[in-house]
PDB file of C-alpha atoms in Angstrom:
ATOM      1  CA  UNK A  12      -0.484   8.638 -17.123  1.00 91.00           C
ATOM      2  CA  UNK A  13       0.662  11.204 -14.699  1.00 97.00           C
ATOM      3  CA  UNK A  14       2.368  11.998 -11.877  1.00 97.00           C
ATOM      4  CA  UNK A  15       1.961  13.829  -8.748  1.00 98.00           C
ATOM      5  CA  UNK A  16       4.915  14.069  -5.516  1.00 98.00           C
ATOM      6  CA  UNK A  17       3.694  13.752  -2.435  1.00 98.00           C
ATOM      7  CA  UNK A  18       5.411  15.549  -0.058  1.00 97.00           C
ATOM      8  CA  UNK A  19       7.860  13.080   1.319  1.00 97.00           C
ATOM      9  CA  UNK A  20       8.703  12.537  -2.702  1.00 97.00           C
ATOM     10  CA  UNK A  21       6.952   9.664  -3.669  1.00 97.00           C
ATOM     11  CA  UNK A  22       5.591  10.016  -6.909  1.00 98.00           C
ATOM     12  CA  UNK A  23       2.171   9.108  -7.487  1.00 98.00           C
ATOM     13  CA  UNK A  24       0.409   7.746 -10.816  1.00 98.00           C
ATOM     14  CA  UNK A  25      -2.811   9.076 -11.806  1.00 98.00           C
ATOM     15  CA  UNK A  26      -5.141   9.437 -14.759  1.00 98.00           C
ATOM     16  CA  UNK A  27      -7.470  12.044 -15.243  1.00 98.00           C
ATOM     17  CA  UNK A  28     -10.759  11.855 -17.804  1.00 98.00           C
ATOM     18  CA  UNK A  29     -13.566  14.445 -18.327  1.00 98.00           C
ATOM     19  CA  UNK A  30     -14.388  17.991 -17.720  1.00 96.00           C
ATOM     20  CA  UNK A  31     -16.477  19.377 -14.673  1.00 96.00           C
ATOM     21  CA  UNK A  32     -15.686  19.600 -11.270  1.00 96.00           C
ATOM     22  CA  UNK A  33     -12.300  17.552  -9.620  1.00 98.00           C
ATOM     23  CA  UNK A  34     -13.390  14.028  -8.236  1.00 98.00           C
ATOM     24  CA  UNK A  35     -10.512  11.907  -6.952  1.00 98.00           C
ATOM     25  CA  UNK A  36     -11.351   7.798  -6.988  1.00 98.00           C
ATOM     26  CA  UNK A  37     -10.174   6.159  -4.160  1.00 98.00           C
ATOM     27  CA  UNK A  38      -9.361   2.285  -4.195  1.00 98.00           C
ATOM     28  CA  UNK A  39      -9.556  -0.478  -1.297  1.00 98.00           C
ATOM     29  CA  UNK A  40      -7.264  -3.312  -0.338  1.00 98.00           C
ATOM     30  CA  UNK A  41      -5.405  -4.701  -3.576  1.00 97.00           C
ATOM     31  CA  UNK A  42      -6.786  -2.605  -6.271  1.00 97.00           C
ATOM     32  CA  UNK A  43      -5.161  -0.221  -8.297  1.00 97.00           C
ATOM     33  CA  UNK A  44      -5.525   1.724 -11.928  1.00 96.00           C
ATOM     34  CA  UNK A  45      -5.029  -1.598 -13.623  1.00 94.00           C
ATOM     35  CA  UNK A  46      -7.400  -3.559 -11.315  1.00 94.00           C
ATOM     36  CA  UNK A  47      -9.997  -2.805  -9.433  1.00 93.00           C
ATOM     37  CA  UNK A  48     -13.850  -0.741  -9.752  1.00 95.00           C
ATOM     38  CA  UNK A  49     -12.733   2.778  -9.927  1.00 97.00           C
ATOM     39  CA  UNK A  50     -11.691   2.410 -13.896  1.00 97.00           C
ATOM     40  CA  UNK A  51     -15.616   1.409 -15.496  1.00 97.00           C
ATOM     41  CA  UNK A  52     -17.120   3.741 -12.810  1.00 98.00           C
ATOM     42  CA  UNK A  53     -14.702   7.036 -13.835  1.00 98.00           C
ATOM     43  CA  UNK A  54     -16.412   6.247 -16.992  1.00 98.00           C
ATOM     44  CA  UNK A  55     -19.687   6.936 -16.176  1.00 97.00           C
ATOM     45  CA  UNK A  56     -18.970   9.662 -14.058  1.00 98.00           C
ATOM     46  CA  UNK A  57     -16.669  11.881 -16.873  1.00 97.00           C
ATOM     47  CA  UNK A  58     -19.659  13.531 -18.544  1.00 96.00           C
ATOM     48  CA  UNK A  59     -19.991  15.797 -15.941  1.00 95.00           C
ATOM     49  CA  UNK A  60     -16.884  15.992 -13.820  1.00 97.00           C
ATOM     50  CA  UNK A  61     -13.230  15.628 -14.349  1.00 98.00           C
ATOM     51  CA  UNK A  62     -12.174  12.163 -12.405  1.00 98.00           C
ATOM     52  CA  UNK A  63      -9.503  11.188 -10.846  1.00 98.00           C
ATOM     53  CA  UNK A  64      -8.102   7.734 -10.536  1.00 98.00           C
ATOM     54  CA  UNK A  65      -4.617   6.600  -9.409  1.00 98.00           C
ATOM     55  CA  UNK A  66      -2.735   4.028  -7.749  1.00 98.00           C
ATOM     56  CA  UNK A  67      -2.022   4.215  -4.036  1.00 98.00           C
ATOM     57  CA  UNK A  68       1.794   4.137  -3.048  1.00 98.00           C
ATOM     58  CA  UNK A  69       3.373   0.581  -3.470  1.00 97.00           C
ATOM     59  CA  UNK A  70       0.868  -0.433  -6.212  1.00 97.00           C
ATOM     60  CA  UNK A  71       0.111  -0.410  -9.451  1.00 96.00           C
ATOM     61  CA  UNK A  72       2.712   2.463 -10.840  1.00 97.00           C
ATOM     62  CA  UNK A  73       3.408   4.664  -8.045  1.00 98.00           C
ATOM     63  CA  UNK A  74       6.362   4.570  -5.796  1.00 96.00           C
ATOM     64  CA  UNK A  75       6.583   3.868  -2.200  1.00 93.00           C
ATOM     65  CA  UNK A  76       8.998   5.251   0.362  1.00 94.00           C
ATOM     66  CA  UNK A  77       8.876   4.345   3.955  1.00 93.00           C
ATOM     67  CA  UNK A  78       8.066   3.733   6.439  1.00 94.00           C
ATOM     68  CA  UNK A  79       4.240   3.747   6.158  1.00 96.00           C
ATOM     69  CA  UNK A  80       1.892   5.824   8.142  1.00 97.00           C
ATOM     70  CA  UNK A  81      -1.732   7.057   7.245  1.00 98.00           C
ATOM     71  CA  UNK A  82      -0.466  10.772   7.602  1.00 98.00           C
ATOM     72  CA  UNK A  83       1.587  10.174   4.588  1.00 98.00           C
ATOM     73  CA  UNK A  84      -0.598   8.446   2.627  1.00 98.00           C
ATOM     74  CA  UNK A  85      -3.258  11.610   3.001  1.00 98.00           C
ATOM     75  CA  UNK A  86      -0.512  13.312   1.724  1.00 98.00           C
ATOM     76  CA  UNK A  87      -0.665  11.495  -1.366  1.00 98.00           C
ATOM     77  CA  UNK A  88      -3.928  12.697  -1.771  1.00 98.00           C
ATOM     78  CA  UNK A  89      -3.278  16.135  -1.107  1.00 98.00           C
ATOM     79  CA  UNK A  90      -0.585  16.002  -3.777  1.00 98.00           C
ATOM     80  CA  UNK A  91      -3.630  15.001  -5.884  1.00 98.00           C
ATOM     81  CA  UNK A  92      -6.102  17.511  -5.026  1.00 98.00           C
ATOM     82  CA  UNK A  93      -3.471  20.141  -5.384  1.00 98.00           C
ATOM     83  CA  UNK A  94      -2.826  18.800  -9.318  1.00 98.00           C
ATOM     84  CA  UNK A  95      -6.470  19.229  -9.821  1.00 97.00           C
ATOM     85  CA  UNK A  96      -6.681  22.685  -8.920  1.00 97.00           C
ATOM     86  CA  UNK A  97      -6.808  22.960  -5.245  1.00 97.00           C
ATOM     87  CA  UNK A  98     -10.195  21.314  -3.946  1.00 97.00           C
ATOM     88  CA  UNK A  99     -11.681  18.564  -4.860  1.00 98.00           C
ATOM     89  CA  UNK A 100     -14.657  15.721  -4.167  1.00 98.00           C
ATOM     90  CA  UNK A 101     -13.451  12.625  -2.862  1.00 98.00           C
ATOM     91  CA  UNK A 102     -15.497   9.055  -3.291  1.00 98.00           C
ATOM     92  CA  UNK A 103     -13.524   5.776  -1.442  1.00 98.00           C
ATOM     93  CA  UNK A 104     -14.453   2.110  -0.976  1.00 98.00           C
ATOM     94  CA  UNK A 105     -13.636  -0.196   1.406  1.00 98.00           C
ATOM     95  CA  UNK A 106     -10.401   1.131   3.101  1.00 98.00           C
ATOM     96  CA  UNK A 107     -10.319   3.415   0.693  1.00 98.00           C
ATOM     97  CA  UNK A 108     -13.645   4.784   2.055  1.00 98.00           C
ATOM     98  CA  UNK A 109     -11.495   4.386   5.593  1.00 98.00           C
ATOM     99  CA  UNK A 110      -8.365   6.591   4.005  1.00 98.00           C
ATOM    100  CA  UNK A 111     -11.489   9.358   2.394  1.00 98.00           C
ATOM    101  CA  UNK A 112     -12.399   9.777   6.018  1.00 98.00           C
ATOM    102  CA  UNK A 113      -8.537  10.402   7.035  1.00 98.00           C
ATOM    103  CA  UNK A 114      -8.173  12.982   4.458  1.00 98.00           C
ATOM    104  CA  UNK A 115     -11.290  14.890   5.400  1.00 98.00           C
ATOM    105  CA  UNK A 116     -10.140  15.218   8.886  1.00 96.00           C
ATOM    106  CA  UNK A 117      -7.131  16.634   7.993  1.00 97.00           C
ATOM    107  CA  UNK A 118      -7.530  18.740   4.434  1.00 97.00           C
ATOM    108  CA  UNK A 119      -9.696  21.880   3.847  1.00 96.00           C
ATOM    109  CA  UNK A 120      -9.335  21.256   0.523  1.00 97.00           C
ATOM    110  CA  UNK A 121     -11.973  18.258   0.533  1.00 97.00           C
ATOM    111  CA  UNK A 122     -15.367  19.666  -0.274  1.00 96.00           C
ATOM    112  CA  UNK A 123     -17.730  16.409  -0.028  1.00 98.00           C
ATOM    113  CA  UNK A 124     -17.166  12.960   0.390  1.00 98.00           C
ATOM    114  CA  UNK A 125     -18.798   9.623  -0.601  1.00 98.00           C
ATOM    115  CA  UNK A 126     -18.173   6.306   1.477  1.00 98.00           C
ATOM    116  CA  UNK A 127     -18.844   3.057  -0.015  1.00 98.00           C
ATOM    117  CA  UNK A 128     -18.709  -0.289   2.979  1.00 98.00           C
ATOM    118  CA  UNK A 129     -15.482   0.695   4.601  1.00 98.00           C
ATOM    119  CA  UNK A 130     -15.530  -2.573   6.791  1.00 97.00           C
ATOM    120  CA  UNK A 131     -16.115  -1.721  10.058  1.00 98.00           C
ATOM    121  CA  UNK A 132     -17.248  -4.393  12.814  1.00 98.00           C
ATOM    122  CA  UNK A 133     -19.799  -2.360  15.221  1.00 97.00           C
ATOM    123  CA  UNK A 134     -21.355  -5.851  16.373  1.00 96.00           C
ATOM    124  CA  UNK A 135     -21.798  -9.214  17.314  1.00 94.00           C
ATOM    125  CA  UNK A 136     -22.864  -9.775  13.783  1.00 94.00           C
ATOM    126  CA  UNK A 137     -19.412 -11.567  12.431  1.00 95.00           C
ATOM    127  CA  UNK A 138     -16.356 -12.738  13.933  1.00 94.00           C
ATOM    128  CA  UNK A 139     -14.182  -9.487  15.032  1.00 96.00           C
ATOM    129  CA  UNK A 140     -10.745  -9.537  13.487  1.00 96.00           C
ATOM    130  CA  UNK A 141      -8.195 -11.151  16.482  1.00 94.00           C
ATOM    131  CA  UNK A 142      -5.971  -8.852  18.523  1.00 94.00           C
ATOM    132  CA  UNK A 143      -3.203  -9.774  16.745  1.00 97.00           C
ATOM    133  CA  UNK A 144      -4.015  -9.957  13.417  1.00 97.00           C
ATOM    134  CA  UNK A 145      -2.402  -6.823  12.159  1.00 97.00           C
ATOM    135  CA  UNK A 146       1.243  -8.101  13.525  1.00 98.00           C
ATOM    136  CA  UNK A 147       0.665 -11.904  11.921  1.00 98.00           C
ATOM    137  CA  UNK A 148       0.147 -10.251   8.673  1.00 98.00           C
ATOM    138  CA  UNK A 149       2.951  -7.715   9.005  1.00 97.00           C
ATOM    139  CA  UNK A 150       5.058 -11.106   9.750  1.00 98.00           C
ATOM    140  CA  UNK A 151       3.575 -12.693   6.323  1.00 98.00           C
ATOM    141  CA  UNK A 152       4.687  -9.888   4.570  1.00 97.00           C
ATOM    142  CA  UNK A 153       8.002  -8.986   5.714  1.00 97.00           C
ATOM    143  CA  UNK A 154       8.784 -12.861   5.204  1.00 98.00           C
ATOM    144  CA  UNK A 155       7.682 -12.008   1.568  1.00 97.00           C
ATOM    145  CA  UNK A 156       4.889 -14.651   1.869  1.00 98.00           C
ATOM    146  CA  UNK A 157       2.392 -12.612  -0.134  1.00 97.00           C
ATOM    147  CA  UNK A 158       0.342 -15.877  -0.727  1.00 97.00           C
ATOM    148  CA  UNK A 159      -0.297 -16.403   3.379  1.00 98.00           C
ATOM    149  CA  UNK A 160      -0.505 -12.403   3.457  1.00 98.00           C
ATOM    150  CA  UNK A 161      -4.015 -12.851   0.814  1.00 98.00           C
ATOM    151  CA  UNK A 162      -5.378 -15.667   2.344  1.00 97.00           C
ATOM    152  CA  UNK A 163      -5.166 -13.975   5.899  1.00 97.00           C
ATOM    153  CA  UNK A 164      -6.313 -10.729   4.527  1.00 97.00           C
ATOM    154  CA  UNK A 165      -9.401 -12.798   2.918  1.00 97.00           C
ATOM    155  CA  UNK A 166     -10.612 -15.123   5.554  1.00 96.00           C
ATOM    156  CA  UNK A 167      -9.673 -12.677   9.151  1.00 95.00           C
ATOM    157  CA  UNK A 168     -10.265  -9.477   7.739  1.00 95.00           C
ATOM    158  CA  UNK A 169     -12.775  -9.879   4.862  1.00 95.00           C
ATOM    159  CA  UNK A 170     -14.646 -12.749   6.541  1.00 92.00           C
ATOM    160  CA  UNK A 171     -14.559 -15.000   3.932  1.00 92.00           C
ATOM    161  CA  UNK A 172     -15.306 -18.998   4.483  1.00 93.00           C
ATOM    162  CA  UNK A 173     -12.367 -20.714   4.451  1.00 93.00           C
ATOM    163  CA  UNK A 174     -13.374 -23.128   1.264  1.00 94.00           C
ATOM    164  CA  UNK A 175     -13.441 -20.059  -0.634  1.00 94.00           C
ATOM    165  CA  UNK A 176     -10.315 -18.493   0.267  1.00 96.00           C
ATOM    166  CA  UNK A 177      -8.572 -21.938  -0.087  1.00 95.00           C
ATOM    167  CA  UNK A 178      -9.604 -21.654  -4.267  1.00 96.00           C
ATOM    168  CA  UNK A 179      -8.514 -18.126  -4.661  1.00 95.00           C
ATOM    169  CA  UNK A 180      -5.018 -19.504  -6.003  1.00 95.00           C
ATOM    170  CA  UNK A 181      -7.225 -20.876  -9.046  1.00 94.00           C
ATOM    171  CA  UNK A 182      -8.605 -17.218  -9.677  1.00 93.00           C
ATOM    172  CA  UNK A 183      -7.359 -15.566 -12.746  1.00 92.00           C
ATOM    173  CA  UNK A 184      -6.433 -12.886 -11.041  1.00 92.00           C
ATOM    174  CA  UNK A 185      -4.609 -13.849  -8.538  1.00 96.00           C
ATOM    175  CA  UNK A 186      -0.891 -13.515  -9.579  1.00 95.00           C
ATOM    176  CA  UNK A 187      -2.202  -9.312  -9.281  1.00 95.00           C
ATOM    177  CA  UNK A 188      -3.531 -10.015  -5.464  1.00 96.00           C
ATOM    178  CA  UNK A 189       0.051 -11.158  -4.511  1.00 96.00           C
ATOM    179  CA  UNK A 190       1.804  -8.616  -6.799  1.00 96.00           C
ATOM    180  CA  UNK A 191       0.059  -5.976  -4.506  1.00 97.00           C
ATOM    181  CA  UNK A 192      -0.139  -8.000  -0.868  1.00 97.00           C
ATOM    182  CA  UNK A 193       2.637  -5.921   0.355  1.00 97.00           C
ATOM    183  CA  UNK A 194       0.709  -3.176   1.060  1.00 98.00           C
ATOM    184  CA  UNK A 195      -1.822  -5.130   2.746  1.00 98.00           C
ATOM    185  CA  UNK A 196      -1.048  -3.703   6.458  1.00 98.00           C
ATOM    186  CA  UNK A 197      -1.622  -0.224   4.905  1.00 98.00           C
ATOM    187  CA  UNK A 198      -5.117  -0.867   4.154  1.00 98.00           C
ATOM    188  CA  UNK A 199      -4.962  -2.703   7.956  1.00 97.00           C
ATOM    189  CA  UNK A 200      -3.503   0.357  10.057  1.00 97.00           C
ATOM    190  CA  UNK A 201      -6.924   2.195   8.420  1.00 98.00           C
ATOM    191  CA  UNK A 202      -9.378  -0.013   9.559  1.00 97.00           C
ATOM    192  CA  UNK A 203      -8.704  -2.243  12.285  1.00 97.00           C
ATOM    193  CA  UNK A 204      -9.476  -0.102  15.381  1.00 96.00           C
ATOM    194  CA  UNK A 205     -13.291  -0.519  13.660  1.00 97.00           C
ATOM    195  CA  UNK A 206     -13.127  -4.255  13.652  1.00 97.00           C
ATOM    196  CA  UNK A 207     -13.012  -5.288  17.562  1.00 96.00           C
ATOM    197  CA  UNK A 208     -16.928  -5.397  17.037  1.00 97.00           C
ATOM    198  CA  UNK A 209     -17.138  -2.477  19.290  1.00 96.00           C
ATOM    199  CA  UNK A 210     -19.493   0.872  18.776  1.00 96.00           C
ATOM    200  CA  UNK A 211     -17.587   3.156  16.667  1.00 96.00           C
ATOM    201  CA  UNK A 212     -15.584   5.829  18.835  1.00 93.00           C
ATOM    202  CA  UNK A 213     -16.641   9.178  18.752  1.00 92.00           C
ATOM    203  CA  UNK A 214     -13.397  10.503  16.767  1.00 88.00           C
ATOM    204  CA  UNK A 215     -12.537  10.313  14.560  1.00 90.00           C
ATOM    205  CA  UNK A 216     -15.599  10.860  12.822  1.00 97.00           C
ATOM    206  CA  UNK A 217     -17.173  14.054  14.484  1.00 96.00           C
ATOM    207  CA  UNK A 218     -14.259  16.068  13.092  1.00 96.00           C
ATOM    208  CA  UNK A 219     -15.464  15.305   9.416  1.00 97.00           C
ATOM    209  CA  UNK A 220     -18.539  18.216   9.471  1.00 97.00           C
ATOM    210  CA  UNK A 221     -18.687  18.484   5.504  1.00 97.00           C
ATOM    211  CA  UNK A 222     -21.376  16.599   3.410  1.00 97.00           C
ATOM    212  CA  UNK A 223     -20.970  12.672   3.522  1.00 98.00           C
ATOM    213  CA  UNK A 224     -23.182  10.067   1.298  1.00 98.00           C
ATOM    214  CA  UNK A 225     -22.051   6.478   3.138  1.00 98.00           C
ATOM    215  CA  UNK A 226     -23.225   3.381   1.013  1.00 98.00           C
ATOM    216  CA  UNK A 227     -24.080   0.218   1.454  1.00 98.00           C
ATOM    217  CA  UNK A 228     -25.460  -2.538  -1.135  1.00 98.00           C
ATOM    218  CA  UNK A 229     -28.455  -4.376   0.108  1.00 98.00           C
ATOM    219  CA  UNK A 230     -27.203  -7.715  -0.517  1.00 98.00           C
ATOM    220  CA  UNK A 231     -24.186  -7.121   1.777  1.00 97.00           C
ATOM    221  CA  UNK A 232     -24.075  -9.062   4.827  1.00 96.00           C
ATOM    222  CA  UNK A 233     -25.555  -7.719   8.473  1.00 97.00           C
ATOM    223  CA  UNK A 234     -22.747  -6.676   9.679  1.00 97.00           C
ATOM    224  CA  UNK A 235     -21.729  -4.592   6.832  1.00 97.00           C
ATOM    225  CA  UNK A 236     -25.063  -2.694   6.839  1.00 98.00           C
ATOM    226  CA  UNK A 237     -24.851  -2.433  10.627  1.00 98.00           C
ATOM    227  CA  UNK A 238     -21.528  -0.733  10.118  1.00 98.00           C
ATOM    228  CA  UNK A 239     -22.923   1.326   7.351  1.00 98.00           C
ATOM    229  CA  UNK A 240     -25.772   2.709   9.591  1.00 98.00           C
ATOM    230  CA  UNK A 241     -23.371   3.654  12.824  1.00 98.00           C
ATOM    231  CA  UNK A 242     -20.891   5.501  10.245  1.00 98.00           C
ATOM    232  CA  UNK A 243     -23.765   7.762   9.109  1.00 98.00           C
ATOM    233  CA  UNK A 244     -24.320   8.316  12.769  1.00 98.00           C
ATOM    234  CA  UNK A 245     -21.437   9.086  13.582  1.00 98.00           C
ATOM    235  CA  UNK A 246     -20.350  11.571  10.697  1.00 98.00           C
ATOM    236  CA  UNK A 247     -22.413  14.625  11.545  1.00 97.00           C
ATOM    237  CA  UNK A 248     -23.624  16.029   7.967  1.00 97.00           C
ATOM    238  CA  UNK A 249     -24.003  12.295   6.645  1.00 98.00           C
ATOM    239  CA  UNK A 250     -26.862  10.720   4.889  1.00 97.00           C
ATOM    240  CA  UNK A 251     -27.503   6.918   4.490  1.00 98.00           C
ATOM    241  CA  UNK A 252     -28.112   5.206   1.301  1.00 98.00           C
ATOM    242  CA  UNK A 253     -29.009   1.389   0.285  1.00 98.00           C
ATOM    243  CA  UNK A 254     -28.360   0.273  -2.924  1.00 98.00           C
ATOM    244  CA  UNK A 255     -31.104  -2.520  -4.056  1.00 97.00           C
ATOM    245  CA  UNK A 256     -29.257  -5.473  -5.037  1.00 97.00           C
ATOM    246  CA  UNK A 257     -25.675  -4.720  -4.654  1.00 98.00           C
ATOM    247  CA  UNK A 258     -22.991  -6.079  -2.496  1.00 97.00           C
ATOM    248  CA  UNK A 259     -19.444  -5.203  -1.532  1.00 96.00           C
ATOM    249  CA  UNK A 260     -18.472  -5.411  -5.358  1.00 95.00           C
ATOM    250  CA  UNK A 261     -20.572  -2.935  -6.348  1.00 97.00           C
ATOM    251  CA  UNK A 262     -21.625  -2.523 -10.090  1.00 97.00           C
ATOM    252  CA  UNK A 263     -20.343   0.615 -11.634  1.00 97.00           C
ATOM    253  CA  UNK A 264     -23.882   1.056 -12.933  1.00 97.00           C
ATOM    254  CA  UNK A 265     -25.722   1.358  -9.908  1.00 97.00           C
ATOM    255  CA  UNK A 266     -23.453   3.469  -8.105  1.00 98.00           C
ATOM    256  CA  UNK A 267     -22.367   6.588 -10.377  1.00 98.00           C
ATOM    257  CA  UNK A 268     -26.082   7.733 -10.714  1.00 97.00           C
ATOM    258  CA  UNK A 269     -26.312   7.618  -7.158  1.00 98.00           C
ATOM    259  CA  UNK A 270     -22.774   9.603  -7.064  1.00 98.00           C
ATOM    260  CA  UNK A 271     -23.356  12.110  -9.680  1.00 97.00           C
ATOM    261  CA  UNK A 272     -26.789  13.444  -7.484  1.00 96.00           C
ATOM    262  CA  UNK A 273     -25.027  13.340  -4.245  1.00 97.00           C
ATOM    263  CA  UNK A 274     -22.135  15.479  -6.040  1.00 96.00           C
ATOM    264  CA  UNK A 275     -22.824  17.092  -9.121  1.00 81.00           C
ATOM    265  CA  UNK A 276     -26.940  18.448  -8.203  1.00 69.00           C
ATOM    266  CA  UNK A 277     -25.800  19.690  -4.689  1.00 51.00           C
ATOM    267  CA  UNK A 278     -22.824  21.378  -6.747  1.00 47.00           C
ATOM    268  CA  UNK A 279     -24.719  23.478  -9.060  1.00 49.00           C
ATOM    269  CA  UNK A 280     -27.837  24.065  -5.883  1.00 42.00           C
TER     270      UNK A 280
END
């Protein structure tokens, strides 16, 4: 494990395997080093560049100082992208495909970026996340009631049936969910503007003019796909793609091929 400081000190952990060009792996709500997708799929992606993962502030073994804002967590990337020489591919999912898009806008550094479902709501296709949903789970967590904070998180702003959400305390892994719920709003301040199931504003995606891949799984619901399609709109150097079969969790196996052309062929072209 290593460490990088962002600038307003925090130190953040990463882990670096393989040799090529930098690729930082960017996690969505809840997951970190320990937990989440971006582990297998660094694996399959080390032959030919040298990836990135690490845990965003507040999780996993990184440190958090607030209080929060997106500019800061950007930084955190920067800090990253500076301890891998400099510049530097970036792939997110989920919110972390929400915080990729942030740090495009605002570092030179980024060369290329890949997108996988950052949930945005761009229809009447599901149930828009409520005006106040942000402050009720701000309340859970500052109360320290990670469990409510989850279950919130799940059914309002994953859009998960309630039967399901109410047997997530059963999951295995669900002592790591609440470990990591505090930093639930962070994940919230990136995407909730794209949830009122209106079109997606212009900015602030026309300022990201470098090459984008956005993917979606072709299992995943309507409204993810619609959401999927109006991003690649919106970004102006973007290209669509569907993967067959998959859905929000996305199988490390069908995404790094589709990663390592978007990346690696246009790199050496």
């Amino acid at each position: 494990m290593n460490k990088a400081i962002s600038k307003d000190g925090t130190a953040i952990a990463f882990d670096r395997i393989g040799e090529g060009p930098a690729l930082i792996l960017v996690d969505g709500a809840l997951c970190y080093r320990a937990s989440g997708p971006n582990g297998p799929l660094a694996e399959m992606l080390k032959d030919r560049f040298a990836v990135y993962t690490y845990d965003r502030r507040g999780r996993g073994d990184s440190d958090e100082r607030k209080p929060y804002s997106i500019e800061r967590e950007v930084e955190d990337l920067e800090a990253l992208v500076n301890a891998a020489g400099g510049s530097a591919f970036l792939y997110g999912i989920s919110s972390g495909a929400a915080l990729v898009i942030e740090a495009a806008r605002r570092l030179p550094s980024i060369r290329k970026v890949a997108l996988y479902e950052a949930p945005y709501i761009v229809d009447g296709s599901r149930i828009p996340v409520k005006g106040d949903y942000a402050a009720r789970l701000e309340a859970h967590v500052s109360a320290d009631r990670r469990a409510a904070a989850v279950k919130l998180f799940m059914k309002e702003g994953v859009g998960l049936p309630a039967f399901v959400v109410a047997t997530m305390p059963l999951m295995p892994a669900w002592r790591k969910l609440k470990a990591v719920a505090h930093t639930l709003p962070y994940d919230t301040a990136l995407t909730v503007a794209c949830q009122r199931g209106d079109p997606l504003p212009a900015e602030p995606f026309a300022s990201v003019t470098i090459p984008a891949l956005v993917g979606v799984g072709g299992k995943s619901p309507a409204w993810m796909r619609a959401g999927m399609k109006a991003l690649a709109d919106a970004l102006p150097n973007a290209k669509l793609h569907m993967l067959d079969g998959q859905t929000h969790i996305v199988q490390p196996g069908a995404l790094a091929p589709v990663l390592a052309e978007f990346f690696y062929n246009e790199e050496r072209g």
